[in-house]
Tab-separated table of C-alpha atoms in Angstrom:
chain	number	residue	atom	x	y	z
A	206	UNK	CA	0.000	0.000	0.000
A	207	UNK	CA	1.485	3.919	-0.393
A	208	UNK	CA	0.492	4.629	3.002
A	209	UNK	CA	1.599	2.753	5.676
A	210	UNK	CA	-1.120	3.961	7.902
A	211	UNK	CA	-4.198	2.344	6.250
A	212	UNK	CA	-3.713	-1.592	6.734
A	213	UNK	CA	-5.650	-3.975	8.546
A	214	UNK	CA	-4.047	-6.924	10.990
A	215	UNK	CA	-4.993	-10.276	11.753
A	216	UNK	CA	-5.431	-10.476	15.290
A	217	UNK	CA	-6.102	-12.976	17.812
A	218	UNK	CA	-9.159	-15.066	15.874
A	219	UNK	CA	-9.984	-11.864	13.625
A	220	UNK	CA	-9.264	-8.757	12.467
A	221	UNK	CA	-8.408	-5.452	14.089
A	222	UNK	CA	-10.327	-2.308	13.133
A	223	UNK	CA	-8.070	-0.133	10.997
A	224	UNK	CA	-4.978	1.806	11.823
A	225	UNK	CA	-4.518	5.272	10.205
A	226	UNK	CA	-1.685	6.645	11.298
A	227	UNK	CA	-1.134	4.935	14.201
A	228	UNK	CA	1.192	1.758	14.080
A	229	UNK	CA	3.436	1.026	11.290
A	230	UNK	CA	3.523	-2.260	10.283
A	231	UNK	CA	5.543	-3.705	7.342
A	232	UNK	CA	4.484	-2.785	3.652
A	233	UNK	CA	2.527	-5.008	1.536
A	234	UNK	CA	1.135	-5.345	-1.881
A	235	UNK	CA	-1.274	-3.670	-3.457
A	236	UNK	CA	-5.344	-5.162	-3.082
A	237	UNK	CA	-3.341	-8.072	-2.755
A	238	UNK	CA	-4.680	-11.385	-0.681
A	239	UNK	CA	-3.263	-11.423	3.198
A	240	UNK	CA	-0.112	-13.396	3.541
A	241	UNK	CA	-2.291	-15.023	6.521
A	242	UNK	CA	-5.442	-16.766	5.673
A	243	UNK	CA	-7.681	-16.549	8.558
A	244	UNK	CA	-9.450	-19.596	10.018
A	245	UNK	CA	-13.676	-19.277	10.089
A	246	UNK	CA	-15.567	-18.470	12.616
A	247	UNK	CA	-12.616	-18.205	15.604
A	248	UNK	CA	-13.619	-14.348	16.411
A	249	UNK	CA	-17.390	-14.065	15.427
A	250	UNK	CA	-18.629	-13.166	18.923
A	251	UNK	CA	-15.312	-10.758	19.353
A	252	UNK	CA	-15.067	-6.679	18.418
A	253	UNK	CA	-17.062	-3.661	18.222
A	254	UNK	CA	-18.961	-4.154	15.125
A	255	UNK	CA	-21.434	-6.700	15.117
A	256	UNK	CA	-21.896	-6.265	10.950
A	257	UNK	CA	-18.038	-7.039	10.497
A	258	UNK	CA	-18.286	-9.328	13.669
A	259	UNK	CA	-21.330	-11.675	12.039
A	260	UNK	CA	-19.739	-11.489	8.550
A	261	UNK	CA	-16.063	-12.886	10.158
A	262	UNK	CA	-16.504	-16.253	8.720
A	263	UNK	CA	-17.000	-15.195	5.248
A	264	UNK	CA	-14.532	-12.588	5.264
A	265	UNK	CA	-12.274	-15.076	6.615
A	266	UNK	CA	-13.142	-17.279	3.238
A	267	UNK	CA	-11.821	-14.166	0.867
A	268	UNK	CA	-8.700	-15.073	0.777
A	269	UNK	CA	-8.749	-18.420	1.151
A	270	UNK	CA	-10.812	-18.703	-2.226
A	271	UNK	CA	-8.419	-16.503	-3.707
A	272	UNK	CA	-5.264	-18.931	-3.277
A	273	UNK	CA	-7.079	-22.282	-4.130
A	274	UNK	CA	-5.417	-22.876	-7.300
A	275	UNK	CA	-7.519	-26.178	-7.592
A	276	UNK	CA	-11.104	-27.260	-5.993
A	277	UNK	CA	-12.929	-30.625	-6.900
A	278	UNK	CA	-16.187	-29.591	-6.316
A	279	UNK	CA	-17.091	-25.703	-7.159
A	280	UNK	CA	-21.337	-26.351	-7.384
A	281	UNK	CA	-20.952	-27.407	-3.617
A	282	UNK	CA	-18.565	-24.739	-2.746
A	283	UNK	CA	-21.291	-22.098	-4.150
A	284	UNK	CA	-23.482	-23.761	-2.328
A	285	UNK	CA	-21.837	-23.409	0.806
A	286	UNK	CA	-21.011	-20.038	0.329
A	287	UNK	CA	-24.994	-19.532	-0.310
A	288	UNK	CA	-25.641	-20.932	3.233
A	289	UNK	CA	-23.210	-19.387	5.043
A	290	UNK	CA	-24.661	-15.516	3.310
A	291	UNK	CA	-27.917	-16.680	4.955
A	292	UNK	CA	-26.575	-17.398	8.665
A	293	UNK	CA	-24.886	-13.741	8.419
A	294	UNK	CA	-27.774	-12.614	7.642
A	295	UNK	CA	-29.266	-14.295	10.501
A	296	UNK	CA	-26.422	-13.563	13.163
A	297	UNK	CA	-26.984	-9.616	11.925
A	298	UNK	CA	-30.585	-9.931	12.488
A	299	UNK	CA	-30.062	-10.836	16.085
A	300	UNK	CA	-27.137	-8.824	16.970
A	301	UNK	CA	-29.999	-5.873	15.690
A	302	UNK	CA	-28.441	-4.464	12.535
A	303	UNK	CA	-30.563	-2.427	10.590
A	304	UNK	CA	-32.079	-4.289	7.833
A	305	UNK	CA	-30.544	-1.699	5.239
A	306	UNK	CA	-27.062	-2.189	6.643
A	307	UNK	CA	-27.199	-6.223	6.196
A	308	UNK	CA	-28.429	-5.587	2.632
A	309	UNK	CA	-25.772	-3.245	1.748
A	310	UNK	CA	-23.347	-5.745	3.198
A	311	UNK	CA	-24.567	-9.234	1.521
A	312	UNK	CA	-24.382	-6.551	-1.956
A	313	UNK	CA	-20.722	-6.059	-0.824
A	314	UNK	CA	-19.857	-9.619	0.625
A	315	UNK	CA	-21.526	-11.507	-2.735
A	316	UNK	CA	-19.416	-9.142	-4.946
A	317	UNK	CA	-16.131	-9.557	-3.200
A	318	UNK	CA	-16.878	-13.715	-3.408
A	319	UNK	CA	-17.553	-13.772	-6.703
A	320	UNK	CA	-14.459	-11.796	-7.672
A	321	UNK	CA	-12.355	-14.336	-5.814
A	322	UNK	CA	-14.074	-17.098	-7.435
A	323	UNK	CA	-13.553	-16.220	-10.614
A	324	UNK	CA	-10.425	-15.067	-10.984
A	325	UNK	CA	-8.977	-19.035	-9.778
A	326	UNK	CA	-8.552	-21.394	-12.385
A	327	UNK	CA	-11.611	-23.534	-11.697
A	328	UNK	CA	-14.005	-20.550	-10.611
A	329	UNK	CA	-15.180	-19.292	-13.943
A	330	UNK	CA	-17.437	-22.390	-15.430
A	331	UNK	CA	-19.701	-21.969	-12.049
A	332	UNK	CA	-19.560	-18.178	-11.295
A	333	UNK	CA	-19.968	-16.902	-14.808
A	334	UNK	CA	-23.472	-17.814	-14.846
A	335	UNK	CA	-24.577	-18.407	-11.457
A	336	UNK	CA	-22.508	-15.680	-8.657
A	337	UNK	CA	-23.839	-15.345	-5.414
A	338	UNK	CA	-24.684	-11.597	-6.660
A	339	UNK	CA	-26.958	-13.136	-8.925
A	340	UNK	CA	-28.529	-15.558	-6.577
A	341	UNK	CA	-29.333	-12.631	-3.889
A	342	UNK	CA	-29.437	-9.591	-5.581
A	343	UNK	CA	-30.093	-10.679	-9.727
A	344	UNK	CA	-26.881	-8.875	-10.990
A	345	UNK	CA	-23.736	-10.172	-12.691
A	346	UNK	CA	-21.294	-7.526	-11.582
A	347	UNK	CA	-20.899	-5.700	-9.004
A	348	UNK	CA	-17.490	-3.985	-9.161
A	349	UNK	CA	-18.596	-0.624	-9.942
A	350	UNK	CA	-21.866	-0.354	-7.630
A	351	UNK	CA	-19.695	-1.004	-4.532
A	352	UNK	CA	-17.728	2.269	-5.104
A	353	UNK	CA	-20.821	3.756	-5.679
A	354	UNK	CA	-22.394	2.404	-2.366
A	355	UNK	CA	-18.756	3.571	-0.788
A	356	UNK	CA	-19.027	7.158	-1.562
A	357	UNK	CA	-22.897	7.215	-0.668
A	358	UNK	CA	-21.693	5.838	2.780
A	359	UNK	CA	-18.955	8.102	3.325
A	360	UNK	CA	-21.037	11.331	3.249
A	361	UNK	CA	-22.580	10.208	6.389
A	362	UNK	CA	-19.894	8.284	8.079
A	363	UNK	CA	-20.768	8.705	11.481
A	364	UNK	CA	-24.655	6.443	10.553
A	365	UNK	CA	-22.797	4.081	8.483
A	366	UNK	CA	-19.963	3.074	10.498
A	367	UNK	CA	-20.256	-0.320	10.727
A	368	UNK	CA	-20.894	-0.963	6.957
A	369	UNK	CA	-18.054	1.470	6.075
A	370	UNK	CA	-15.213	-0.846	7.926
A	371	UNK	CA	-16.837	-3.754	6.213
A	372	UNK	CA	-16.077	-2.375	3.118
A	373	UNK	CA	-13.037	-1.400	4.446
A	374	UNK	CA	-11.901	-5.280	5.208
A	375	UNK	CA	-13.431	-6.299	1.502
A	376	UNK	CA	-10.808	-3.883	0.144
A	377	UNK	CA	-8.040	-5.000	2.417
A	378	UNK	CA	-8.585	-8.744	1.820
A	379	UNK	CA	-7.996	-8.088	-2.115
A	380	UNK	CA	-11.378	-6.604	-3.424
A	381	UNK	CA	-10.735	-4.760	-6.543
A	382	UNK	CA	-13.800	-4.743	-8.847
A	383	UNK	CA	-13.708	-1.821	-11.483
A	384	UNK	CA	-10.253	-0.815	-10.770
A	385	UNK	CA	-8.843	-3.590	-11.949
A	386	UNK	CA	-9.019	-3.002	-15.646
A	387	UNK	CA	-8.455	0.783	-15.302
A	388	UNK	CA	-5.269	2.694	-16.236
A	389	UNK	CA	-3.318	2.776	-12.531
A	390	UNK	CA	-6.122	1.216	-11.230
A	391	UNK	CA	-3.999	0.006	-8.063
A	392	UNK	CA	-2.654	3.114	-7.285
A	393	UNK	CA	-6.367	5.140	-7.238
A	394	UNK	CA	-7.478	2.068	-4.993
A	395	UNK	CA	-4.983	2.390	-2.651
A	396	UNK	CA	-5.397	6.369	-2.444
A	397	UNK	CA	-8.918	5.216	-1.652
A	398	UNK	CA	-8.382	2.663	0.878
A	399	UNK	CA	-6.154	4.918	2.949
A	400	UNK	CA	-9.011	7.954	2.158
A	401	UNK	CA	-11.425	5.605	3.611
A	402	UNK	CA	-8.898	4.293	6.600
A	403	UNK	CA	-8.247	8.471	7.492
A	404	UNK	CA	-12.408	8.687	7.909
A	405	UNK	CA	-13.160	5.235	10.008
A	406	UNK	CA	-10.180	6.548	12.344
A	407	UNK	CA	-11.851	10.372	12.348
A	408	UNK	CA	-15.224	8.552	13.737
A	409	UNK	CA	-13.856	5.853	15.689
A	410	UNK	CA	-11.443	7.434	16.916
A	411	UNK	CA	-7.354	6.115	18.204
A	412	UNK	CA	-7.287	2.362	18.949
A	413	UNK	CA	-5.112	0.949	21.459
A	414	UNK	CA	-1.978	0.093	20.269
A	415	UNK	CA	-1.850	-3.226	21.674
A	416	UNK	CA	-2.527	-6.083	20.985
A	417	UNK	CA	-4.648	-6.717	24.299
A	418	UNK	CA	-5.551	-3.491	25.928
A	419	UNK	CA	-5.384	-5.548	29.122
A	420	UNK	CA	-2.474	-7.910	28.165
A	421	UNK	CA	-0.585	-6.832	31.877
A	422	UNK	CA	-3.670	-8.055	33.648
A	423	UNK	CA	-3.597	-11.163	32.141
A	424	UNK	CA	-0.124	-11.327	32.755
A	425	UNK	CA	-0.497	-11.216	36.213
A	426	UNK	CA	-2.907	-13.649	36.455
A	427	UNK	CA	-1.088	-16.157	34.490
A	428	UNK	CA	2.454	-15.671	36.882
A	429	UNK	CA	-0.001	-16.303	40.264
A	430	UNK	CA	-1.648	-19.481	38.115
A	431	UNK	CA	2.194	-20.787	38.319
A	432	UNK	CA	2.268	-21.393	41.890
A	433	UNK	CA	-1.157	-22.739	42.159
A	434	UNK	CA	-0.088	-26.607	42.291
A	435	UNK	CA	-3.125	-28.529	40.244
A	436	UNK	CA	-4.906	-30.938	41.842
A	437	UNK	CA	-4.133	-34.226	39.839
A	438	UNK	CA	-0.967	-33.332	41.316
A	439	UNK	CA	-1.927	-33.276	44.966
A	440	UNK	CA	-3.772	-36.715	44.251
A	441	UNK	CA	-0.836	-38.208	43.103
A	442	UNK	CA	1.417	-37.130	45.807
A	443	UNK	CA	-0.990	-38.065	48.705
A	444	UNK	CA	-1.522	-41.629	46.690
A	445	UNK	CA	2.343	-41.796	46.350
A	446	UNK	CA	2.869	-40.834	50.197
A	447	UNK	CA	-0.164	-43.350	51.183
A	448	UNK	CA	1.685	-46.433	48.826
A	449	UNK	CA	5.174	-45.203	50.887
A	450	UNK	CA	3.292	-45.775	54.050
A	451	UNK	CA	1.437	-49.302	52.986
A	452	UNK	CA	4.619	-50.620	51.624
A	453	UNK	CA	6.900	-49.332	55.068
A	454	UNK	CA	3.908	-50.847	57.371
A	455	UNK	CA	3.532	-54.286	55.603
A	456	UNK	CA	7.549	-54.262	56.270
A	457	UNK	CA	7.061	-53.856	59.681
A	458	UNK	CA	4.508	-56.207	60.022
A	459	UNK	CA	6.112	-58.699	58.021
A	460	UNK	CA	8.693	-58.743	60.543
A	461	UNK	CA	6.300	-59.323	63.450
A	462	UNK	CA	4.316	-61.966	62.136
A	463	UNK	CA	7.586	-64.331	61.108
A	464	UNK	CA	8.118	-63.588	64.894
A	465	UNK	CA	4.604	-64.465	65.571
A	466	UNK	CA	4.542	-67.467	63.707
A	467	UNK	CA	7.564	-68.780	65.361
A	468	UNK	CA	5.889	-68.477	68.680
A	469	UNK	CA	2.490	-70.021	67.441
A	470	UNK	CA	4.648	-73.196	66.431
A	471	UNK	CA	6.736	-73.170	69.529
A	472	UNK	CA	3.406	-74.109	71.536
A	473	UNK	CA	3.079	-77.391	72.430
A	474	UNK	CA	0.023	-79.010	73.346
A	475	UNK	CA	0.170	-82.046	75.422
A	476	UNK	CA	-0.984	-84.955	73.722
A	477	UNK	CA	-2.911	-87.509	75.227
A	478	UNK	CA	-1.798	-90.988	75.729
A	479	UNK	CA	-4.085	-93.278	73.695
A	480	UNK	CA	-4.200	-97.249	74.672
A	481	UNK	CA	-1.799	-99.103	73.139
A	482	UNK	CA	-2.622	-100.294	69.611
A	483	UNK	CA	-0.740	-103.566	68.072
A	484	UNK	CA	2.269	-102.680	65.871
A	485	UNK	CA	1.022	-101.565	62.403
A	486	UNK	CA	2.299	-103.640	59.565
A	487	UNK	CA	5.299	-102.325	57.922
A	488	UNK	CA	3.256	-99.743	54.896
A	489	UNK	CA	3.637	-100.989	51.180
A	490	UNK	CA	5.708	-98.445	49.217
A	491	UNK	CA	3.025	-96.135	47.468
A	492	UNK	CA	4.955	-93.459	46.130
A	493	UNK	CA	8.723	-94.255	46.469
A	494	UNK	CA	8.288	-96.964	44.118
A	495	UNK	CA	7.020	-94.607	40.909
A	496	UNK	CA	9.432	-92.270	41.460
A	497	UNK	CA	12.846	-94.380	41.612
A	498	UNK	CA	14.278	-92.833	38.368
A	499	UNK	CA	14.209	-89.191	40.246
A	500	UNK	CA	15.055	-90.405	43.669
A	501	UNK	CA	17.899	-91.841	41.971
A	502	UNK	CA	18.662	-88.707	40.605
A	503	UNK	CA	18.446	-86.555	43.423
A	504	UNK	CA	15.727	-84.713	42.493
A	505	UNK	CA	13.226	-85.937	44.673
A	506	UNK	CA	13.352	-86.989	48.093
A	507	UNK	CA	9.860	-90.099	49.261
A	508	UNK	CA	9.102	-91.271	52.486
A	509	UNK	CA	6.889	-93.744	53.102
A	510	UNK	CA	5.051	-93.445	56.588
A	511	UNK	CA	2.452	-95.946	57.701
A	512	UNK	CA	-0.484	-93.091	57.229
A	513	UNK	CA	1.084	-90.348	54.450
A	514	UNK	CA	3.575	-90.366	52.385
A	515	UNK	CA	5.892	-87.336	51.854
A	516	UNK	CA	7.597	-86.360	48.199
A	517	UNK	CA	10.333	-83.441	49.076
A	518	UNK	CA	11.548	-81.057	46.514
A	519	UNK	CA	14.595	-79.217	47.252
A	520	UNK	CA	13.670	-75.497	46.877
A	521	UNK	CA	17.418	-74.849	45.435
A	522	UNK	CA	16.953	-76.988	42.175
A	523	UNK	CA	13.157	-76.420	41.821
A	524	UNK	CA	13.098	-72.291	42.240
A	525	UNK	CA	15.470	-69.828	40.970
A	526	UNK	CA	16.840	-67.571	44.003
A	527	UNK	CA	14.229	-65.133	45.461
A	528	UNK	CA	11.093	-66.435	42.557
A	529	UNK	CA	7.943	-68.632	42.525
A	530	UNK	CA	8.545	-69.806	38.800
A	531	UNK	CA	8.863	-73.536	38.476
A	532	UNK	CA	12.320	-74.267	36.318
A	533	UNK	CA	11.906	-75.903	33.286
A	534	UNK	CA	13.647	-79.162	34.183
A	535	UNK	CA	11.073	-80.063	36.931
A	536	UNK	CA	8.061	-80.119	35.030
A	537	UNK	CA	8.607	-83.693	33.231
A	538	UNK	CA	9.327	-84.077	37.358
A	539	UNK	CA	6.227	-82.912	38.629
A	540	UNK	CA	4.607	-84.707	36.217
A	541	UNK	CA	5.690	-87.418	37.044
A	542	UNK	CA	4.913	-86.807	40.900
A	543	UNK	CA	1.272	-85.835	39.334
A	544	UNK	CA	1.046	-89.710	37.574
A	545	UNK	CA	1.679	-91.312	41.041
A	546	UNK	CA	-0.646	-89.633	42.741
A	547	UNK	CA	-3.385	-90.257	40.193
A	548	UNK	CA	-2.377	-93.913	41.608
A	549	UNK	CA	-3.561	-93.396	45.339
A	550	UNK	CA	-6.831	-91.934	46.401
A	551	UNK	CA	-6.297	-89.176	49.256
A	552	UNK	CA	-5.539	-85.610	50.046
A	553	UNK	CA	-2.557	-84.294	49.217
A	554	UNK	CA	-1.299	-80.910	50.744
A	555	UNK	CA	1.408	-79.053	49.081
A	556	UNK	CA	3.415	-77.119	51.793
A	557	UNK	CA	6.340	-74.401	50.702
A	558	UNK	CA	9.341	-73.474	53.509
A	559	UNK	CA	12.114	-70.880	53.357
A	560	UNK	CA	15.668	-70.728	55.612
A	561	UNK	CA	15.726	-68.152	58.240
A	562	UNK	CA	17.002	-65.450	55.827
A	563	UNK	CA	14.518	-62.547	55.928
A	564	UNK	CA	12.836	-61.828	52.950
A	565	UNK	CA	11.052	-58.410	53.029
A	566	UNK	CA	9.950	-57.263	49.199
A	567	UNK	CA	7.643	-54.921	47.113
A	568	UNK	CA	6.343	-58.473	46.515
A	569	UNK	CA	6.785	-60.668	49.420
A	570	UNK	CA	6.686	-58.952	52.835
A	571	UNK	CA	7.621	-61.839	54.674
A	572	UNK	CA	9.072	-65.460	54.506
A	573	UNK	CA	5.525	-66.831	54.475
A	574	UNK	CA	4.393	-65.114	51.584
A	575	UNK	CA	6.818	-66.582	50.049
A	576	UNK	CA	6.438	-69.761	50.690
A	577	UNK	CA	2.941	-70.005	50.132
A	578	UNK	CA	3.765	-68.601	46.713
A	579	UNK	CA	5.797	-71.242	45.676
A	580	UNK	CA	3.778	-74.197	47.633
A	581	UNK	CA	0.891	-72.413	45.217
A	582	UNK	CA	3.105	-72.717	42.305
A	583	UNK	CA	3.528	-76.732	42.818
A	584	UNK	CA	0.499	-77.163	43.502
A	585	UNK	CA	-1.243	-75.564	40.057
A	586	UNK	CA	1.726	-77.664	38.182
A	587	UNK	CA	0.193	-81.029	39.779
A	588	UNK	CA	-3.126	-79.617	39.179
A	589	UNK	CA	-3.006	-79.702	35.508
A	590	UNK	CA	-2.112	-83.155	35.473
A	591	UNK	CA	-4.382	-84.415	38.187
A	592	UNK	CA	-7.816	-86.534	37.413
A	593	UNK	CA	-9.860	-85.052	40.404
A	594	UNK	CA	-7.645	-81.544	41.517
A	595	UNK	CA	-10.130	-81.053	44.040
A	596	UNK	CA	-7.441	-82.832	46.176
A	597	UNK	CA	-4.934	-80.259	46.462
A	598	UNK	CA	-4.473	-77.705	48.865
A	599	UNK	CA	-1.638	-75.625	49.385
A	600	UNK	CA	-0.109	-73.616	52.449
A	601	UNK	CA	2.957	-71.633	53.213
A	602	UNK	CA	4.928	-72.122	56.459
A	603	UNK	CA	7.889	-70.214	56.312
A	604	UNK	CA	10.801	-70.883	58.172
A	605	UNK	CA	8.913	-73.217	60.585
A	606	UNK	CA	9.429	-77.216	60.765
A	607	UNK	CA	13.245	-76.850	59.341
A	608	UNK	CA	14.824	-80.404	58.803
A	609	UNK	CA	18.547	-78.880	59.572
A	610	UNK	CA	19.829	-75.836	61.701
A	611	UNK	CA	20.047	-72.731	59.760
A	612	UNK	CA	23.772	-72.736	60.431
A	613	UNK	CA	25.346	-73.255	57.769
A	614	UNK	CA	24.335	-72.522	53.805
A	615	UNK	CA	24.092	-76.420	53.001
A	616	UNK	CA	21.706	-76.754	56.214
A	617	UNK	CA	19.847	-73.944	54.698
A	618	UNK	CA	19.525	-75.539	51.460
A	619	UNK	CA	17.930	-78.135	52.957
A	620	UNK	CA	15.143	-76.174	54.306
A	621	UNK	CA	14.535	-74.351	51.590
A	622	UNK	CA	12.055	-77.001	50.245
A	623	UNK	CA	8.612	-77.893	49.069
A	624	UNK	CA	6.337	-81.046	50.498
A	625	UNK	CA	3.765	-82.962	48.774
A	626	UNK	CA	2.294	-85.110	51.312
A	627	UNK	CA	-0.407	-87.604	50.613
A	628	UNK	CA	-2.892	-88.823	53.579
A	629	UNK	CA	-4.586	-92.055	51.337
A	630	UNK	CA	-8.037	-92.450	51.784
A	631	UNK	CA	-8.408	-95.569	53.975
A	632	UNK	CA	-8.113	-98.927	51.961
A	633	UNK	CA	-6.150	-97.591	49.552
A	634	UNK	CA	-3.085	-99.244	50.725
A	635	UNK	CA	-3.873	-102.361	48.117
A	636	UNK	CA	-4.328	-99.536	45.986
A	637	UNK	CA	-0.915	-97.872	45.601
A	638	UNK	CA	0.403	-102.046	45.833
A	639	UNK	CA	-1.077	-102.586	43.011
A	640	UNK	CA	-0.482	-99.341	41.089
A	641	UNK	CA	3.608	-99.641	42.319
A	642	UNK	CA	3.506	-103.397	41.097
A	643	UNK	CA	1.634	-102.316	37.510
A	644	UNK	CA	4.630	-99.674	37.189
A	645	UNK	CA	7.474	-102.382	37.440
């Protein structure tokens, strides 16, 4: 433009009302498209002029008509452009702007439309014969009325205010119309622009030269908003402090409860005397029989007794250190164990025990937990296999019951263990005979 003082600026969601004289922002081409194209409908609520305000988004759509060099569909484009002339309308109507004034500006809106339309590649099939300036207003061009509706206007500047700066914005956003073809047509339009930017400014009056004319208020509020601490992040804190305190009290209480159970088990109830019963018979081998290849072996420990029978797994070979996870080479082994005891009707009670080294985890708070993990690890193992698993239990008992004093690592080996025990339903003696005898 010649004059730096008549421009227009794309502000925050919008446009700012023009500034004669008053800030100097860089030069830019003459009734050329903004380098910016504004986004619709971000500022429609926003400003002083509820004609300019209500006709935002299709102001906004000026320029970005302009620089489409290629659209697939121009009928539905029109189209569009034919609703969104009738919610202006509407949005004037109820922001109460004279009737006259919303006529004046749909004239001035259609004509600016249609000039961007057809000067693209792919506007002139659709807008030669059907513009929006023929659809509202039954004219083909309106280039040269909208200079005549400017000067009208301007005569009475102070009434028309609000239309004025709406022609004002056409102009800036490219609008050329008769000037185009005329002998230093650009230079006459720009002389008018910044005529018509001088007499908005005379009416209106200096505009803050701001971009917020309360952007140190804001400020302020947004520098105390930094030490207000949000609340997701008081929720996590007192979560994280209440998980510190769980964790640091199950500790604790891990440690009193091996104590406890240590004193439970060191109570010894007297036992009664029963009469004297006749020797029992020396028991048939149920288990120990089956399993020869992995007592052999070493994997697997049987004993025989006259009412259970006891399979012992040494906890070192079966578990890695410190985990309830079965190691591969015991599951043909547990299998195995599983097969035998399909042989022999009964209960069977898997029972898990540690050394006396304290375990205290995230995971296990306490040598019993531990324990009972394991013992419950065993025990699914034997499930799989098993005809009726209804059978199993499985229980945890720490460092209780130890076969060896915890003196030495190769005693604690050896209580670091897992029992399958077996109480056989009664008759069931001939049973596992039988089943021992079928195995050989």
């Amino acid at each position: 433009m010649n004059s730096s003082s008549d421009s227009i600026s794309p502000g925050a969601g919008g446009f700012v009302p023009p500034n004669p004289g008053g800030m100097h922002p860089a030069a830019t081409g003459a009734a050329g498209p903004t380098a910016t194209q504004p986004r619709p409908g971000r500022w429609a609520a926003s400003g002083t002029n509820p004609l300019v305000a209500a006709a935002n988004p299709l102001l906004n759509l000026v320029p970005q008509i302009r620089s489409t060099v290629h659209h697939p569909n121009p009928a539905w484009l029109r189209e569009h452009l034919v609703v969104e002339i009738r919610q202006f309308e509407a949005r004037a109507q109820e922001a109460g702007v004279p009737s006259e004034a919303i006529i004046g500006a749909r004239y001035c809106l259609c004509t600016a439309l249609d000039e961007a339309a057809a000067l693209t590649p792919w506007g002139g099939s659709v807008w030669s014969s059907h513009s929006l300036l023929v659809s509202f207003h039954n004219e083909t061009w309106g280039g040269e009325k909208f200079f005549h509706l400017l000067e009208r206007l301007s005569q009475q500047p102070r009434q028309h205010l609000d239309l004025l700066e709406l022609l004002y914005f056409c102009l800036a956003l490219g609008f050329e119309g008769r000037y185009r073809v005329l002998d230093n047509g650009h230079a006459q339009l720009d002389a008018l622009r910044h005529q018509l930017a001088l007499t908005i400014r005379s009416v209106r009056g200096e505009f803050e030269p701001a971009l917020s004319p309360h952007w140190r208020d804001v400020v302020t509020r947004d520098v105390a908003r930094r030490f207000v601490v949000p609340l997701w992040v008081c929720v996590a804190l007192a979560l994280l402090i209440g998980f510190g305190v769980f964790v640091g009290l199950r500790i604790a209480l891990a440690g009193h409860s091996d104590r406890l159970f240590a004193s439970i088990d060191a109570l010894h109830v007297p036992k009664l005397q029963p009469a004297q019963a006749p020797p029992r018979p020396a028991p048939a081998p149920r288990i120990a029989k089956f399993l020869e290849p992995e007592i052999a072996a070493g994997l697997v420990s049987v004993r025989d007794d006259a009412d259970r029978s006891v399979i012992v797994l040494r906890g070192d070979g079966l578990f890695k250190s410190g985990s309830t996870s079965v190691i591969d080479r015991y599951a043909p082994v547990l299998a195995r164990v599983a097969d035998a005891l399909n042989k022999v009707p009964g209960n069977v009670r898997v029972t898990g025990y540690t050394d006396d080294t304290p375990v205290h985890t995230a995971r296990f708070a306490s040598n019993w937990d531990l324990s009972r993990e394991r013992a419950e690890a065993v025990r699914g193992m034997i499930a799989a296999r098993l005809d009726h698993p209804e059978r199993l239990a499985a229980e945890g008992r720490g460092t209780l019951d130890p076969v060896a004093p915890n003196d030495s690592p190769a005693n604690r080996a050896l209580n670091r263990r897992v029992e399958i025990t077996l109480l056989p339903a009664p008759g069931s003696a001939a049973v596992g005979a039988s089943a021992t005898q079928g195995a050989n």
